[in-house]
Short mmCIF file of C-alpha atoms and ligand atoms in Angstrom, two decimals:
data_model
loop_
_atom_site.label_atom_id
_atom_site.label_comp_id
_atom_site.label_asym_id
_atom_site.label_seq_id
_atom_site.Cartn_x
_atom_site.Cartn_y
_atom_site.Cartn_z
CA MET A 25 0.25 -0.33 0.22
CA ALA A 26 1.21 3.48 -0.77
CA LEU A 27 1.03 6.77 -0.58
CA VAL A 28 0.25 8.27 -4.32
CA VAL A 29 -0.02 11.63 -5.35
CA GLN A 30 -1.71 11.93 -9.08
CA LYS A 31 -1.60 15.81 -10.28
CA TYR A 32 -3.06 15.73 -14.73
CA GLY A 33 -2.55 19.09 -16.51
CA GLY A 34 -5.59 20.82 -17.77
CA THR A 35 -4.83 17.99 -20.98
CA SER A 36 -5.82 15.60 -19.13
CA VAL A 37 -8.66 16.83 -17.95
CA GLY A 38 -9.51 18.48 -20.90
CA SER A 39 -13.60 17.27 -21.51
CA LEU A 40 -15.48 15.26 -20.13
CA GLU A 41 -14.16 12.24 -21.72
CA ARG A 42 -11.16 13.08 -20.61
CA MET A 43 -11.72 13.17 -16.85
CA GLU A 44 -13.47 9.71 -17.31
CA ARG A 45 -10.14 8.57 -18.32
CA VAL A 46 -8.74 10.27 -15.17
CA ALA A 47 -10.87 8.70 -12.94
CA GLU A 48 -10.86 5.15 -13.59
CA ARG A 49 -6.30 5.50 -12.66
CA ALA A 50 -6.91 6.72 -9.92
CA ILE A 51 -9.46 4.24 -9.37
CA ALA A 52 -7.31 1.72 -10.04
CA ALA A 53 -4.90 2.54 -8.03
CA SER A 54 -7.00 3.11 -5.36
CA ARG A 55 -9.29 -0.33 -6.18
CA ALA A 56 -5.27 -1.61 -5.63
CA GLY A 57 -4.11 -0.16 -2.15
CA ASP A 58 -3.37 2.80 -3.04
CA GLN A 59 -4.18 5.89 -0.60
CA VAL A 60 -5.20 8.20 -3.78
CA VAL A 61 -4.58 12.83 -3.78
CA MET A 62 -5.37 13.60 -7.02
CA ILE A 63 -4.63 17.27 -8.16
CA VAL A 64 -6.50 18.94 -10.85
CA SER A 65 -5.56 21.59 -13.72
CA ALA A 66 -7.63 23.89 -14.81
CA MET A 67 -9.24 22.34 -18.03
CA ALA A 68 -7.15 22.71 -21.71
CA GLY A 69 -7.64 26.60 -22.49
CA GLU A 70 -9.40 27.62 -19.82
CA THR A 71 -7.02 29.36 -17.43
CA ASN A 72 -5.53 30.98 -20.50
CA ARG A 73 -10.03 32.25 -21.82
CA LEU A 74 -10.18 33.68 -17.52
CA LEU A 75 -7.11 35.83 -17.74
CA GLY A 76 -7.90 36.96 -21.29
CA LEU A 77 -11.28 38.40 -19.97
CA ALA A 78 -9.65 40.54 -17.49
CA SER A 79 -7.68 42.18 -20.39
CA GLN A 80 -11.43 42.62 -22.08
CA VAL A 81 -12.21 44.74 -18.94
CA THR A 82 -9.45 46.00 -17.90
CA PRO A 83 -5.50 46.49 -19.12
CA LEU A 84 -4.12 45.89 -16.52
CA PRO A 85 -6.45 44.01 -14.07
CA ASP A 86 -6.16 44.31 -10.49
CA ALA A 87 -3.88 41.22 -9.69
CA ARG A 88 -6.85 40.06 -6.35
CA GLU A 89 -9.51 39.79 -9.35
CA LEU A 90 -7.25 37.57 -10.91
CA ASP A 91 -6.23 35.18 -8.74
CA VAL A 92 -10.07 35.35 -7.64
CA LEU A 93 -10.76 34.35 -11.44
CA ALA A 94 -8.19 32.43 -11.76
CA SER A 95 -8.89 29.77 -9.29
CA THR A 96 -11.66 29.21 -10.96
CA GLY A 97 -10.96 26.58 -13.91
CA GLU A 98 -9.12 24.60 -10.94
CA GLN A 99 -12.87 25.27 -8.69
CA VAL A 100 -14.18 22.41 -11.74
CA SER A 101 -12.05 21.14 -12.99
CA ALA A 102 -12.19 19.09 -9.19
CA ALA A 103 -15.78 19.00 -8.94
CA LEU A 104 -16.28 17.14 -12.14
CA VAL A 105 -13.06 14.91 -11.77
CA ALA A 106 -14.45 13.96 -8.11
CA LEU A 107 -18.17 13.79 -9.43
CA THR A 108 -17.13 11.56 -12.40
CA VAL A 109 -15.10 8.93 -10.15
CA GLN A 110 -18.10 9.17 -7.60
CA LYS A 111 -19.90 8.25 -11.15
CA LEU A 112 -17.84 5.56 -11.44
CA GLY A 113 -19.00 4.41 -8.46
CA HIS A 114 -16.00 5.10 -6.07
CA PRO A 115 -16.23 7.77 -3.17
CA ALA A 116 -14.78 10.37 -3.79
CA ARG A 117 -14.06 14.47 -1.91
CA SER A 118 -12.77 17.65 -4.05
CA LEU A 119 -11.05 20.04 -2.16
CA LEU A 120 -10.09 23.51 -2.51
CA GLY A 121 -6.54 25.67 -1.40
CA SER A 122 -8.04 27.05 1.73
CA GLN A 123 -10.12 24.16 2.52
CA ILE A 124 -6.56 22.09 2.50
CA ARG A 125 -5.09 25.66 4.20
CA ILE A 126 -2.53 25.64 1.60
CA ARG A 127 -1.28 28.93 2.76
CA THR A 128 1.22 31.20 0.16
CA ASP A 129 2.36 34.56 0.95
CA GLY A 130 -0.56 37.20 -0.29
CA ALA A 131 2.16 37.68 -3.40
CA PHE A 132 -1.70 37.26 -5.61
CA THR A 133 -0.50 35.55 -8.77
CA LYS A 134 2.22 34.49 -8.30
CA ALA A 135 2.81 33.08 -4.48
CA ARG A 136 4.49 30.64 -2.82
CA ILE A 137 2.95 27.72 -0.51
CA LEU A 138 4.21 29.36 3.36
CA GLU A 139 2.62 25.64 5.23
CA ILE A 140 0.44 23.10 3.74
CA GLU A 141 -2.03 21.09 7.20
CA GLY A 142 -1.76 17.79 5.84
CA THR A 143 -4.45 15.97 8.04
CA LYS A 144 -7.72 16.93 5.94
CA LEU A 145 -6.76 15.00 3.85
CA LEU A 146 -5.34 12.54 5.20
CA ASP A 147 -8.31 11.67 7.20
CA THR A 148 -10.08 11.64 3.99
CA VAL A 149 -7.95 9.35 1.08
CA ALA A 150 -8.13 6.98 5.08
CA ASN A 151 -10.93 4.99 4.18
CA GLY A 152 -10.02 4.52 0.48
CA LYS A 153 -12.00 8.32 -0.78
CA ILE A 154 -9.79 9.46 -3.48
CA ALA A 155 -8.96 13.09 -2.33
CA VAL A 156 -9.14 15.58 -5.45
CA VAL A 157 -7.17 18.39 -4.85
CA ALA A 158 -7.54 21.66 -6.43
CA GLY A 159 -4.60 22.91 -7.86
CA PHE A 160 -2.48 25.90 -8.98
CA GLN A 161 -4.24 27.86 -5.42
CA GLY A 162 -3.62 28.79 -1.87
CA VAL A 163 -5.29 31.60 1.00
CA ASP A 164 -3.41 34.13 2.49
CA ASP A 165 -3.54 35.02 5.96
CA ALA A 166 -5.90 37.57 5.16
CA GLY A 167 -8.25 35.23 3.38
CA ASP A 168 -7.73 36.49 0.57
CA ILE A 169 -6.59 33.62 -2.72
CA ASN A 170 -3.69 33.35 -3.82
CA THR A 171 -2.82 31.67 -7.08
CA LEU A 172 1.79 30.07 -7.57
CA GLY A 173 2.22 31.24 -11.06
CA ARG A 174 1.29 29.55 -14.74
CA GLY A 175 1.81 26.24 -14.44
CA GLY A 176 2.02 25.98 -10.67
CA SER A 177 -0.87 23.19 -9.78
CA ASP A 178 2.34 20.59 -10.50
CA THR A 179 4.16 23.10 -7.73
CA THR A 180 0.83 22.66 -5.32
CA ALA A 181 1.56 18.76 -6.33
CA VAL A 182 4.68 18.51 -4.82
CA ALA A 183 4.42 20.19 -2.24
CA ILE A 184 0.79 18.03 -0.58
CA ALA A 185 3.82 14.95 -1.53
CA ALA A 186 6.50 17.16 0.55
CA ALA A 187 3.13 17.49 3.65
CA ILE A 188 1.54 13.97 3.67
CA ARG A 189 5.25 12.44 3.51
CA ALA A 190 3.90 10.28 -0.01
CA ASP A 191 6.20 8.39 -1.85
CA VAL A 192 5.30 9.45 -5.59
CA CYS A 193 4.14 11.97 -7.15
CA GLU A 194 3.50 11.91 -10.49
CA ILE A 195 2.45 14.13 -12.79
CA TYR A 196 0.28 12.75 -15.50
CA THR A 197 1.03 15.28 -18.65
CA ASP A 198 0.30 14.85 -22.08
CA VAL A 199 3.63 13.91 -23.23
CA ASP A 200 5.37 10.32 -21.24
CA GLY A 201 8.91 11.71 -20.07
CA VAL A 202 11.24 14.12 -20.36
CA TYR A 203 13.48 14.02 -23.23
CA THR A 204 16.57 14.73 -23.79
CA THR A 205 16.32 17.63 -26.07
CA ASP A 206 13.21 18.72 -28.22
CA PRO A 207 11.53 16.05 -30.04
CA ASN A 208 10.12 18.96 -32.83
CA ILE A 209 13.30 19.92 -33.93
CA CYS A 210 15.73 16.26 -33.54
CA ARG A 211 13.24 12.79 -33.78
CA LYS A 212 16.04 11.02 -32.83
CA ALA A 213 15.56 12.78 -29.27
CA ARG A 214 14.96 10.03 -26.89
CA LYS A 215 13.15 9.86 -23.38
CA ILE A 216 15.20 10.24 -20.43
CA ASP A 217 14.65 7.76 -17.18
CA ARG A 218 15.42 8.80 -14.59
CA ILE A 219 17.54 12.60 -14.08
CA SER A 220 18.55 13.97 -10.91
CA TYR A 221 17.11 17.10 -9.43
CA GLU A 222 20.17 19.17 -10.53
CA GLU A 223 19.69 18.18 -13.90
CA MET A 224 16.51 18.86 -14.78
CA LEU A 225 16.78 22.38 -12.91
CA GLU A 226 19.37 23.33 -15.63
CA LEU A 227 16.56 21.87 -18.19
CA ALA A 228 14.19 23.08 -16.70
CA SER A 229 14.94 26.60 -17.23
CA LEU A 230 16.70 26.35 -20.53
CA GLY A 231 13.37 25.99 -21.45
CA ALA A 232 12.02 21.68 -21.35
CA LYS A 233 8.33 22.99 -20.68
CA VAL A 234 7.38 19.97 -18.71
CA LEU A 235 7.47 21.30 -14.86
CA GLN A 236 6.85 24.53 -13.85
CA ILE A 237 11.10 24.67 -12.63
CA ARG A 238 9.50 25.63 -8.89
CA SER A 239 7.83 22.30 -8.55
CA VAL A 240 11.54 20.70 -8.79
CA GLU A 241 13.11 23.17 -6.17
CA VAL A 242 9.87 21.80 -4.13
CA ALA A 243 10.88 18.33 -4.57
CA MET A 244 14.77 18.37 -4.32
CA LYS A 245 14.25 19.99 -1.24
CA TYR A 246 11.85 17.55 1.10
CA GLY A 247 13.36 15.04 -1.59
CA VAL A 248 10.11 13.62 -3.30
CA PRO A 249 10.79 11.58 -6.20
CA ILE A 250 8.47 12.98 -8.67
CA HIS A 251 6.81 10.68 -11.58
CA VAL A 252 6.60 12.39 -15.48
CA ARG A 253 3.75 9.94 -17.10
CA SER A 254 1.71 10.72 -20.01
CA SER A 255 -2.02 9.99 -18.86
CA PHE A 256 -2.92 8.83 -22.17
CA SER A 257 -0.67 5.49 -21.42
CA ASP A 258 0.49 3.19 -19.31
CA ARG A 259 4.71 2.79 -20.11
CA PRO A 260 6.53 4.34 -17.08
CA GLY A 261 8.01 7.66 -17.74
CA THR A 262 10.67 9.80 -16.23
CA ILE A 263 11.57 9.17 -12.31
CA VAL A 264 13.20 12.94 -11.14
CA ALA A 265 15.38 12.08 -7.91
CA GLY A 266 18.11 12.97 -6.19
CA GLU A 267 21.49 11.53 -7.77
CA GLU A 268 21.58 7.88 -5.29
CA GLY A 269 21.34 4.69 -8.01
CA LEU A 270 21.96 7.01 -10.96
CA GLU A 271 23.79 6.33 -13.88
CA LYS A 272 26.67 9.28 -13.89
CA VAL A 273 26.47 9.43 -18.23
CA VAL A 274 28.56 13.07 -18.63
CA VAL A 275 25.33 14.35 -21.68
CA THR A 276 21.62 13.67 -19.70
CA GLY A 277 20.09 16.30 -22.68
CA ILE A 278 20.43 19.56 -24.36
CA ALA A 279 18.14 22.84 -24.35
CA TYR A 280 17.93 25.35 -26.60
CA ASP A 281 16.65 29.22 -24.94
CA LYS A 282 15.32 31.29 -27.66
CA SER A 283 14.46 33.93 -25.20
CA GLU A 284 17.71 36.31 -24.83
CA GLY A 285 19.15 39.47 -26.58
CA LYS A 286 22.96 40.19 -27.26
CA VAL A 287 23.58 43.53 -26.16
CA GLN A 288 27.54 44.64 -27.43
CA LEU A 289 29.25 47.56 -26.03
CA ILE A 290 31.90 49.44 -28.13
CA ASN A 291 34.52 50.32 -26.97
CA VAL A 292 34.03 51.05 -23.57
CA PRO A 293 36.95 53.20 -21.62
CA ASP A 294 39.22 50.64 -19.78
CA LYS A 295 39.35 51.53 -16.23
CA PRO A 296 38.36 50.21 -12.96
CA GLY A 297 34.02 51.42 -12.12
CA VAL A 298 33.51 50.64 -15.92
CA VAL A 299 31.99 47.38 -15.71
CA ALA A 300 31.03 48.10 -12.67
CA THR A 301 28.53 51.54 -13.49
CA VAL A 302 26.87 49.45 -16.52
CA PHE A 303 26.20 46.44 -14.55
CA GLY A 304 24.48 48.43 -11.38
CA MET A 305 22.44 50.53 -13.88
CA LEU A 306 20.63 47.71 -15.48
CA ALA A 307 20.42 46.09 -12.33
CA ASP A 308 18.48 48.93 -10.91
CA GLN A 309 16.40 48.14 -13.75
CA ASN A 310 15.25 45.04 -12.38
CA VAL A 311 17.16 43.78 -15.43
CA SER A 312 18.68 39.94 -14.89
CA VAL A 313 22.05 39.91 -17.27
CA ASP A 314 23.21 36.35 -18.06
CA MET A 315 26.24 35.88 -19.18
CA ILE A 316 29.24 38.68 -19.61
CA ILE A 317 32.33 38.25 -21.85
CA GLN A 318 33.88 41.77 -21.16
CA SER A 319 37.67 41.72 -24.87
CA PRO A 320 40.10 43.69 -25.63
CA SER A 321 37.98 46.40 -28.91
CA ARG A 322 39.57 45.20 -32.23
CA GLU A 323 41.58 48.50 -32.65
CA GLY A 324 43.32 48.25 -29.40
CA GLY A 325 44.60 51.84 -26.82
CA HIS A 326 42.43 51.20 -23.68
CA THR A 327 39.02 50.38 -24.30
CA THR A 328 37.43 47.19 -24.24
CA ASP A 329 34.38 46.34 -25.35
CA VAL A 330 31.91 44.17 -23.18
CA THR A 331 28.76 41.56 -24.12
CA PHE A 332 26.48 40.36 -22.51
CA THR A 333 22.50 38.36 -22.73
CA VAL A 334 19.22 40.18 -21.62
CA PRO A 335 15.67 38.49 -21.50
CA LYS A 336 13.92 39.70 -24.75
CA GLN A 337 11.83 40.20 -22.73
CA ASP A 338 13.90 43.42 -21.24
CA LEU A 339 15.03 44.56 -23.70
CA ALA A 340 13.20 48.25 -23.11
CA ARG A 341 14.38 48.29 -20.28
CA THR A 342 17.59 46.84 -21.09
CA LYS A 343 18.39 49.58 -23.73
CA GLU A 344 16.82 52.78 -22.06
CA SER A 345 19.68 52.28 -19.27
CA ILE A 346 22.59 51.21 -21.19
CA GLU A 347 21.80 54.43 -23.66
CA ARG A 348 22.09 56.76 -20.30
CA CYS A 349 24.84 54.11 -19.18
CA ALA A 350 27.12 55.12 -22.74
CA ARG A 351 26.73 58.46 -22.53
CA GLU A 352 27.60 58.80 -19.39
CA ILE A 353 31.35 56.85 -19.33
CA GLY A 354 32.17 58.13 -23.19
CA GLY A 355 32.56 56.79 -26.99
CA ALA A 356 30.40 54.10 -26.97
CA ALA A 357 28.69 51.91 -29.49
CA ILE A 358 26.50 49.70 -29.13
CA GLU A 359 25.34 46.60 -31.09
CA TYR A 360 21.91 44.38 -30.73
CA ASP A 361 20.88 41.07 -31.67
CA MET A 362 18.22 39.71 -31.09
CA ASP A 363 18.93 36.60 -33.50
CA ILE A 364 20.69 34.21 -31.38
CA VAL A 365 20.30 31.08 -29.23
CA LYS A 366 21.21 29.79 -26.43
CA VAL A 367 22.59 26.16 -26.43
CA SER A 368 22.95 24.17 -23.40
CA ILE A 369 24.53 20.69 -22.70
CA VAL A 370 23.65 18.88 -19.49
CA GLY A 371 24.87 16.59 -17.43
CA LEU A 372 26.47 15.56 -13.34
CA GLY A 373 29.26 13.28 -14.82
CA MET A 374 30.03 16.60 -16.46
CA ARG A 375 31.89 17.14 -13.08
CA SER A 376 34.43 14.13 -13.16
CA HIS A 377 34.90 14.53 -16.50
CA ALA A 378 37.49 16.41 -18.86
CA GLY A 379 37.23 17.99 -21.50
CA VAL A 380 33.67 18.36 -21.73
CA ALA A 381 33.28 21.86 -23.39
CA SER A 382 35.74 21.05 -25.69
CA ARG A 383 34.12 18.72 -27.39
CA MET A 384 30.72 20.28 -27.49
CA PHE A 385 33.19 23.60 -28.78
CA ARG A 386 34.68 20.78 -31.02
CA ILE A 387 31.11 19.49 -32.38
CA LEU A 388 30.01 23.10 -33.32
CA ALA A 389 33.59 24.03 -34.64
CA GLU A 390 32.93 20.82 -36.96
CA GLU A 391 29.49 22.31 -38.17
CA GLY A 392 30.97 26.07 -39.66
CA ILE A 393 28.83 27.06 -36.01
CA ASN A 394 30.72 30.64 -34.65
CA ILE A 395 31.16 30.14 -31.14
CA GLN A 396 29.27 34.73 -30.19
CA ALA A 397 29.65 33.45 -25.94
CA ILE A 398 30.50 31.05 -23.74
CA SER A 399 29.35 30.50 -19.97
CA THR A 400 30.06 27.11 -18.12
CA SER A 401 28.66 26.06 -13.86
CA GLU A 402 29.31 22.85 -12.83
CA ILE A 403 26.86 20.36 -14.44
CA LYS A 404 25.72 22.71 -17.98
CA VAL A 405 28.17 24.08 -20.61
CA SER A 406 25.97 26.90 -22.94
CA CYS A 407 26.69 28.68 -25.93
CA VAL A 408 26.05 31.46 -27.81
CA ILE A 409 25.54 31.51 -31.39
CA ALA A 410 23.42 32.92 -34.52
CA SER A 411 19.33 31.10 -34.22
CA LYS A 412 19.34 29.82 -37.52
CA TYR A 413 21.60 26.90 -36.86
CA THR A 414 20.03 25.75 -33.32
CA GLU A 415 18.10 22.68 -35.21
CA LEU A 416 22.03 21.97 -36.33
CA ALA A 417 23.93 22.25 -33.28
CA VAL A 418 20.63 20.66 -31.27
CA ARG A 419 21.16 17.45 -34.31
CA ALA A 420 25.15 17.94 -33.83
CA LEU A 421 25.21 18.24 -29.64
CA HIS A 422 22.84 14.81 -29.60
CA THR A 423 24.65 13.14 -31.69
CA GLY A 424 27.41 13.81 -31.43
CA PHE A 425 27.14 12.86 -26.99
CA GLY A 426 25.41 9.94 -27.67
CA LEU A 427 22.16 10.41 -27.10
CA ASP A 428 20.06 9.57 -30.09
CA ARG A 429 17.83 6.65 -30.22
CA ASP A 430 19.58 3.66 -32.23
CA ASP A 431 15.26 2.28 -32.97
CA LEU A 432 14.59 4.42 -35.01
CA GLU A 433 13.26 3.62 -38.49
CA LEU A 434 14.09 5.32 -40.89
CA GLU A 435 12.00 6.14 -43.84
N1 LIG B 514 -3.81 26.29 -14.42
C1 LIG B 514 -2.58 26.83 -13.77
C2 LIG B 514 -1.87 27.33 -15.42
O1 LIG B 514 -2.50 26.95 -16.73
C3 LIG B 514 -2.05 26.91 -13.52
C4 LIG B 514 -1.58 24.17 -13.82
O2 LIG B 514 -2.03 24.34 -14.53
O3 LIG B 514 0.23 24.85 -13.91
O4 LIG B 514 -0.85 27.86 -15.50
MG1 MG B 515 1.63 22.84 -16.33
#
């Protein structure tokens, strides 16, 4: 007998028929002797629809009211799924965030969970009843509804699993697991059987959008094993867990991210304090800079070039402060390039293997791809290249690091 959390995403509860399938799955687990807590998202498209209505009313809707509105999507799903389970002959009960006291910090639309009182939930499932919890929502100390940020039902599920010490947190979605890279651009991508929290965090933040990043942080903190799998099949998916028992392959996955743009400050005076001024101004504007490179200017003399990347969505703020900054420090010209992509290789094995970065550079060089910026961490190497080479780079790296699946039937 196990205590199991099953989270179903929007597509898995996207219609009444689909709700029946997830209800059947939960009932099967319950009949096999498990205690089952279901967490549900809003039906596919519903959150967007609700937020769209709000922005039709006013361009800058009040965040408190947005949360009252957006949280209804999950309330609808929870009630309908509980009714479906009951219809199939099994006891079930829906529960809202406020009813199981998911206490949040009051930050409307992006709240964090402070505490969950697990007792009500455990009482509900103690006698075989299935609890159906509305994801994405909590309640703050003022009694207001808070939502947890887009994709937040994943975090509800993991936090509940931690609070009730569930044996596993299953995340059911419309893909069958986490892949070595984006299967849309590399058909040799393979499903990963097991991945560590650290690797998943790097891949998630780089664009493998299977799990809300925060849910992986919570899972890592409390040691909750996550099983990402498809609600449309019975095949095992990907286990996201601690490092123990992981075969340490050098590279686990290849990610790419087109969300950043490159800014180059050319002919900046090479003297103490200049770089501090540039990045101080950006920090004041709340722009989070990712990669930074400083190199001597081509013209020589006492000038240097400073290159860095920022989220494209911060570009307007970046332009404003960087242009002001260039006037202040004098001499600098500015160039922007939005047609870039950051390609990254991620793997725990890099800690113990030398030469991984140079292998990446060689693979890109052999494809004639120029590297514009590089950054490394313990388990990741990232290169900025021209975005038109995204597919080529990802495929070459996928093959070069031995990630291609071998069962591929080439037509
Ligand atoms: N319904 C919310 C969203 O679409 C939360 C979730 O599905 O995880 O972002
Ligand atoms: Mg999701």
